[in-house]
Amino acid sequence: MTASVTVATGFLRSPSVSKSQNTSFLFTRQRISPKNSSVRPISASASELPENVRSFWKWLGDQGVVSAKSAAEPAVVPEGLGLVARRDIGRNEVVLEIPKRLWISPETAAASKIGALCGGLKPWVSVALFLIREKYDEDSAWRVYLDVLPESTDSTIFWSEEELAELKGTQLLSNTLGAKEYLENEFSKLEQEILKPNKDMFPSGITVDDFMWAFGILRSRAFSRLRGQDLVLIPLADLINHNPEIKTEDYAYEIKGAGLFSRDLLFSLKSPVYVKAGGQVYIQYDVNKSNAELALDYGFVESNPNRNSYTLTIEILESDPFFGDKLDIAETNGMAETGYFDIVEGQSLPAGMLQYIRLVALGGSDAFLLESIFSNTIWGHLELPVSRSNEELICRVVRDACKSALSGFATTIEEDEKLLEEGKLDPRMELAIKVRIGEKKVLQQIDQIFKDRELELDVLEYYQERRLKDLGLVGEQGEIIFWE
């Protein structure tokens, strides 16, 4: 069992951005959860709004996108800017429609003055580069839109070192640092391959902070999963804020044709719920994101326990003497050399997790299950305990890993909850505390699951017993039947 212990002891790792080679996962939607507060629509108090917002609204009018009949308009709201209903809006009613000529996408970058330089870039990098260049161009056609974009968000990628220190022990911290390292590497390549060789095309002094800004804008505001569009900024539509009380993402927006005889496309935004005149229009950003993901993407978290999760990372090490056999079995069953399992507070373990970890820990006298004769049935066998030694090993290793992760936090759940009760916290500090509490609760839950399992080791039924029963060699009381 030594080899299996070696394999399993390092299984719990904090996944970083390198968890996926597909950077499309980096881009989703926008900012912050709603709070109860008054709203100031443009039509009600235009003089109180920043000039840049008024200019933006006028620009949209000049483009024929909005008019006196528009259902919603920009307004100052607790989240910063949002969309407010100018009249009652029904459920699934269209709130606004934005033509493709006003979208910012990889196509926009390709058609711009720097388009010839964007061909070999990742789509999101080309859009980021486009945004940076346009931001520094006072005569940019996108000037009024760029002027309403924030300089930063509360996403953890914009936190100071002191603020990040409050995330000590969390996977959110490691993911944030991983994202920042990823961005620095991407900018370094961009600087060497594009910016320096083409200084005449770009303003001087573009820095990694500019690149970080563009990344933050895309991460927090870009729409994805659209028909034929993986990454697109939609001016005005991207002011829509998130409401946790809206439980579905379905039908909130879509791409459709502009008309029967038109080749143009429209981005159509709908309200998933009824909104009374003067109320803010909301959507659900993503029902499946954890609080850590919401914090990294948008800079907010929810109180919903189902948003609390922790990712267990389990891997088959190349040093395992059965590495090839285990990898073949894993791949045959839709897994890989490394498995990522998101454990959610209050929910059972993810499908396939116990099978995968039993496979990783398989060794010693249990290794016969890796023989080719079992290749078509082993995954089914792994649904149930293989042997006491295998089950004991996975329980011990998981519990040790949970305890190790919990020891990385500087505070207890009780101490964090007391801080929340006392109130008067900076928003980022409050976010950090809520993420710490959530991750610790899930780690304690995982530990308890495997602690309970340890207590059942003597009464669990293992492979050899099941096999004997199938052969009719075990009696009703569990005794082995012998013949003379």
Short mmCIF file of C-alpha atoms in Angstrom, two decimals, residues 198-435:
data_model
loop_
_atom_site.label_atom_id
_atom_site.label_comp_id
_atom_site.label_asym_id
_atom_site.label_seq_id
_atom_site.Cartn_x
_atom_site.Cartn_y
_atom_site.Cartn_z
CA ASN A 198 4.67 48.07 -33.37
CA LYS A 199 5.22 51.15 -31.23
CA ASP A 200 3.75 53.41 -33.91
CA MET A 201 0.38 51.65 -33.50
CA PHE A 202 0.06 52.03 -29.76
CA PRO A 203 0.38 54.82 -27.19
CA SER A 204 3.56 54.70 -25.14
CA GLY A 205 3.50 53.45 -21.60
CA ILE A 206 0.95 50.63 -21.85
CA THR A 207 1.47 48.59 -18.71
CA VAL A 208 0.32 45.34 -17.17
CA ASP A 209 -2.15 47.42 -15.14
CA ASP A 210 -3.82 48.47 -18.40
CA PHE A 211 -3.98 44.84 -19.42
CA MET A 212 -5.41 43.93 -16.02
CA TRP A 213 -8.07 46.62 -16.44
CA ALA A 214 -9.12 45.28 -19.84
CA PHE A 215 -9.19 41.74 -18.46
CA GLY A 216 -11.37 42.90 -15.55
CA ILE A 217 -13.78 44.63 -17.91
CA LEU A 218 -14.11 41.53 -20.07
CA ARG A 219 -14.35 39.16 -17.12
CA SER A 220 -17.07 41.19 -15.43
CA ARG A 221 -19.09 42.53 -18.36
CA ALA A 222 -18.75 40.27 -21.39
CA PHE A 223 -21.66 38.10 -22.43
CA SER A 224 -20.83 34.54 -23.43
CA ARG A 225 -22.70 31.43 -24.57
CA LEU A 226 -24.43 33.46 -27.27
CA ARG A 227 -25.27 32.03 -30.68
CA GLY A 228 -22.01 32.18 -32.63
CA GLN A 229 -20.49 34.55 -30.09
CA ASP A 230 -18.09 33.34 -27.38
CA LEU A 231 -17.10 36.77 -26.09
CA VAL A 232 -18.86 40.08 -26.69
CA LEU A 233 -19.33 43.41 -24.91
CA ILE A 234 -22.79 44.93 -25.40
CA PRO A 235 -22.94 48.65 -24.52
CA LEU A 236 -25.95 49.54 -22.33
CA ALA A 237 -26.93 45.88 -21.89
CA ASP A 238 -23.80 45.37 -19.78
CA LEU A 239 -25.21 47.74 -17.15
CA ILE A 240 -27.65 45.01 -16.09
CA ASN A 241 -26.98 43.87 -12.52
CA HIS A 242 -27.33 40.53 -10.76
CA ASN A 243 -30.09 39.56 -8.33
CA PRO A 244 -29.71 36.31 -6.34
CA GLU A 245 -33.49 36.04 -6.00
CA ILE A 246 -33.71 35.34 -9.73
CA LYS A 247 -33.06 31.61 -9.95
CA THR A 248 -32.72 31.03 -13.68
CA GLU A 249 -30.53 32.28 -16.52
CA ASP A 250 -32.88 30.96 -19.18
CA TYR A 251 -34.18 33.34 -21.80
CA ALA A 252 -32.67 36.50 -20.24
CA TYR A 253 -30.98 37.36 -23.53
CA GLU A 254 -30.58 36.05 -27.04
CA ILE A 255 -29.24 36.85 -30.50
CA LYS A 256 -31.83 37.27 -33.20
CA GLY A 257 -32.26 38.71 -36.68
CA ALA A 258 -33.08 42.39 -37.02
CA GLY A 259 -35.92 41.71 -39.45
CA LEU A 260 -37.22 39.51 -42.22
CA PHE A 261 -35.11 41.16 -44.92
CA SER A 262 -32.20 42.28 -42.75
CA ARG A 263 -28.88 40.51 -42.32
CA ASP A 264 -28.11 42.47 -39.17
CA LEU A 265 -28.22 40.80 -35.76
CA LEU A 266 -29.66 42.14 -32.54
CA PHE A 267 -28.76 41.39 -28.94
CA SER A 268 -32.13 41.19 -27.19
CA LEU A 269 -32.25 41.57 -23.39
CA LYS A 270 -35.36 40.43 -21.54
CA SER A 271 -36.48 40.80 -17.95
CA PRO A 272 -36.92 37.37 -16.34
CA VAL A 273 -39.39 38.86 -13.82
CA TYR A 274 -42.02 41.58 -13.67
CA VAL A 275 -40.53 45.01 -12.87
CA LYS A 276 -42.56 47.99 -11.72
CA ALA A 277 -41.80 51.41 -13.20
CA GLY A 278 -38.83 52.93 -11.36
CA GLY A 279 -37.52 49.55 -10.23
CA GLN A 280 -34.19 48.14 -11.27
CA VAL A 281 -34.06 45.47 -13.98
CA TYR A 282 -31.99 42.44 -12.97
CA ILE A 283 -30.88 39.08 -14.34
CA GLN A 284 -29.16 36.00 -12.90
CA TYR A 285 -25.50 35.91 -13.95
CA ASP A 286 -24.76 32.22 -13.40
CA VAL A 287 -26.61 29.80 -11.15
CA ASN A 288 -23.69 27.36 -11.04
CA LYS A 289 -20.87 29.60 -9.86
CA SER A 290 -19.49 29.23 -6.34
CA ASN A 291 -19.00 32.22 -4.06
CA ALA A 292 -15.27 32.08 -4.74
CA GLU A 293 -15.96 32.27 -8.48
CA LEU A 294 -18.41 35.14 -8.00
CA ALA A 295 -15.79 37.00 -5.95
CA LEU A 296 -13.12 36.49 -8.59
CA ASP A 297 -15.42 37.35 -11.50
CA TYR A 298 -17.51 40.18 -10.12
CA GLY A 299 -16.44 41.09 -6.60
CA PHE A 300 -19.50 39.93 -4.65
CA VAL A 301 -20.77 36.81 -2.88
CA GLU A 302 -24.19 35.50 -1.90
CA SER A 303 -25.54 34.24 1.42
CA ASN A 304 -26.86 31.09 -0.28
CA PRO A 305 -25.05 28.02 1.22
CA ASN A 306 -25.27 26.33 -2.18
CA ARG A 307 -22.71 28.87 -3.40
CA ASN A 308 -20.15 27.59 -0.87
CA SER A 309 -17.86 24.97 -2.37
CA TYR A 310 -14.37 23.52 -2.23
CA THR A 311 -12.56 21.79 -5.07
CA LEU A 312 -10.79 18.53 -4.30
CA THR A 313 -8.01 17.81 -6.78
CA ILE A 314 -7.13 14.14 -7.09
CA GLU A 315 -4.40 12.88 -9.38
CA ILE A 316 -2.81 9.66 -10.55
CA LEU A 317 0.92 10.22 -10.12
CA GLU A 318 3.35 9.03 -12.77
CA SER A 319 5.39 7.40 -9.98
CA ASP A 320 2.52 4.97 -9.32
CA PRO A 321 3.63 1.50 -10.52
CA PHE A 322 0.14 1.05 -11.98
CA PHE A 323 0.00 4.52 -13.55
CA GLY A 324 -0.68 3.32 -17.11
CA ASP A 325 -3.41 0.88 -16.12
CA LYS A 326 -5.14 3.41 -13.86
CA LEU A 327 -4.96 6.15 -16.48
CA ASP A 328 -6.47 3.83 -19.10
CA ILE A 329 -9.35 3.00 -16.76
CA ALA A 330 -9.89 6.65 -15.88
CA GLU A 331 -9.92 7.77 -19.51
CA THR A 332 -12.21 4.95 -20.54
CA ASN A 333 -14.72 6.26 -18.00
CA GLY A 334 -14.54 9.92 -18.95
CA MET A 335 -11.91 10.93 -16.39
CA ALA A 336 -8.27 11.99 -16.75
CA GLU A 337 -4.90 11.90 -15.00
CA THR A 338 -6.20 14.62 -12.68
CA GLY A 339 -9.75 14.85 -11.40
CA TYR A 340 -11.41 18.01 -10.08
CA PHE A 341 -14.40 17.52 -7.80
CA ASP A 342 -16.44 20.46 -6.51
CA ILE A 343 -17.96 19.72 -3.11
CA VAL A 344 -20.93 21.96 -2.29
CA GLU A 345 -22.15 22.76 1.23
CA GLY A 346 -25.10 20.58 2.18
CA GLN A 347 -24.83 18.35 -0.88
CA SER A 348 -23.54 14.81 -1.35
CA LEU A 349 -20.18 14.00 -2.91
CA PRO A 350 -19.99 14.49 -6.70
CA ALA A 351 -20.71 11.53 -8.94
CA GLY A 352 -17.61 9.51 -9.70
CA MET A 353 -15.46 10.97 -6.92
CA LEU A 354 -15.38 7.86 -4.70
CA GLN A 355 -14.76 5.63 -7.71
CA TYR A 356 -11.89 7.81 -8.86
CA ILE A 357 -10.19 8.06 -5.48
CA ARG A 358 -10.57 4.31 -4.89
CA LEU A 359 -8.88 3.80 -8.25
CA VAL A 360 -6.04 6.18 -7.32
CA ALA A 361 -5.50 4.37 -4.01
CA LEU A 362 -5.74 0.88 -5.49
CA GLY A 363 -2.67 -1.28 -4.83
CA GLY A 364 -1.30 -4.24 -2.91
CA SER A 365 -3.55 -7.28 -2.92
CA ASP A 366 -6.30 -5.25 -4.60
CA ALA A 367 -4.21 -4.66 -7.72
CA PHE A 368 -5.66 -7.79 -9.37
CA LEU A 369 -8.68 -5.59 -10.29
CA LEU A 370 -6.41 -3.71 -12.69
CA GLU A 371 -5.91 -6.82 -14.83
CA SER A 372 -7.37 -6.72 -18.35
CA ILE A 373 -10.02 -9.29 -17.46
CA PHE A 374 -11.70 -6.64 -15.30
CA SER A 375 -11.28 -3.76 -17.78
CA ASN A 376 -14.98 -3.64 -18.66
CA THR A 377 -16.28 -4.06 -15.12
CA ILE A 378 -13.81 -2.37 -12.76
CA TRP A 379 -15.54 1.04 -12.76
CA GLY A 380 -18.70 -0.66 -11.59
CA HIS A 381 -16.79 -2.52 -8.88
CA LEU A 382 -15.34 0.80 -7.67
CA GLU A 383 -18.82 2.14 -6.94
CA LEU A 384 -18.66 0.04 -3.77
CA PRO A 385 -15.84 -0.44 -1.24
CA VAL A 386 -13.02 -2.57 -2.64
CA SER A 387 -11.32 -3.63 0.59
CA ARG A 388 -10.97 -2.41 4.12
CA SER A 389 -7.38 -1.31 3.50
CA ASN A 390 -8.37 0.69 0.40
CA GLU A 391 -11.33 2.32 2.12
CA GLU A 392 -9.33 3.04 5.25
CA LEU A 393 -6.61 4.65 3.16
CA ILE A 394 -8.90 7.01 1.28
CA CYS A 395 -10.63 8.03 4.52
CA ARG A 396 -7.33 8.76 6.25
CA VAL A 397 -5.86 10.67 3.34
CA VAL A 398 -8.96 12.80 2.72
CA ARG A 399 -9.32 13.63 6.40
CA ASP A 400 -5.62 14.49 6.73
CA ALA A 401 -5.90 16.73 3.68
CA CYS A 402 -8.96 18.50 5.10
CA LYS A 403 -7.24 19.06 8.43
CA SER A 404 -4.17 20.40 6.64
CA ALA A 405 -6.30 22.80 4.58
CA LEU A 406 -8.19 23.98 7.68
CA SER A 407 -4.92 24.64 9.48
CA GLY A 408 -4.04 27.15 6.77
CA PHE A 409 -6.73 29.56 7.96
CA ALA A 410 -5.82 32.18 10.56
CA THR A 411 -9.32 32.23 12.08
CA THR A 412 -12.07 29.80 13.07
CA ILE A 413 -15.62 29.85 11.75
CA GLU A 414 -16.80 31.14 15.12
CA GLU A 415 -14.32 34.02 15.05
CA ASP A 416 -15.33 34.94 11.50
CA GLU A 417 -19.03 34.83 12.34
CA LYS A 418 -18.43 37.12 15.30
CA LEU A 419 -16.70 39.63 12.99
CA LEU A 420 -19.74 39.60 10.71
CA GLU A 421 -22.10 40.08 13.65
CA GLU A 422 -20.15 43.12 14.83
CA GLY A 423 -20.66 44.73 11.42
CA LYS A 424 -19.10 47.97 10.15
CA LEU A 425 -16.83 46.04 7.80
CA ASP A 426 -15.25 47.21 4.59
CA PRO A 427 -17.09 45.47 1.68
CA ARG A 428 -13.95 43.58 0.63
CA MET A 429 -13.27 42.49 4.21
CA GLU A 430 -16.85 41.25 4.52
CA LEU A 431 -16.48 39.34 1.26
CA ALA A 432 -13.24 37.74 2.45
CA ILE A 433 -14.81 36.63 5.71
CA LYS A 434 -17.83 35.10 3.97
CA VAL A 435 -15.60 33.16 1.58
#
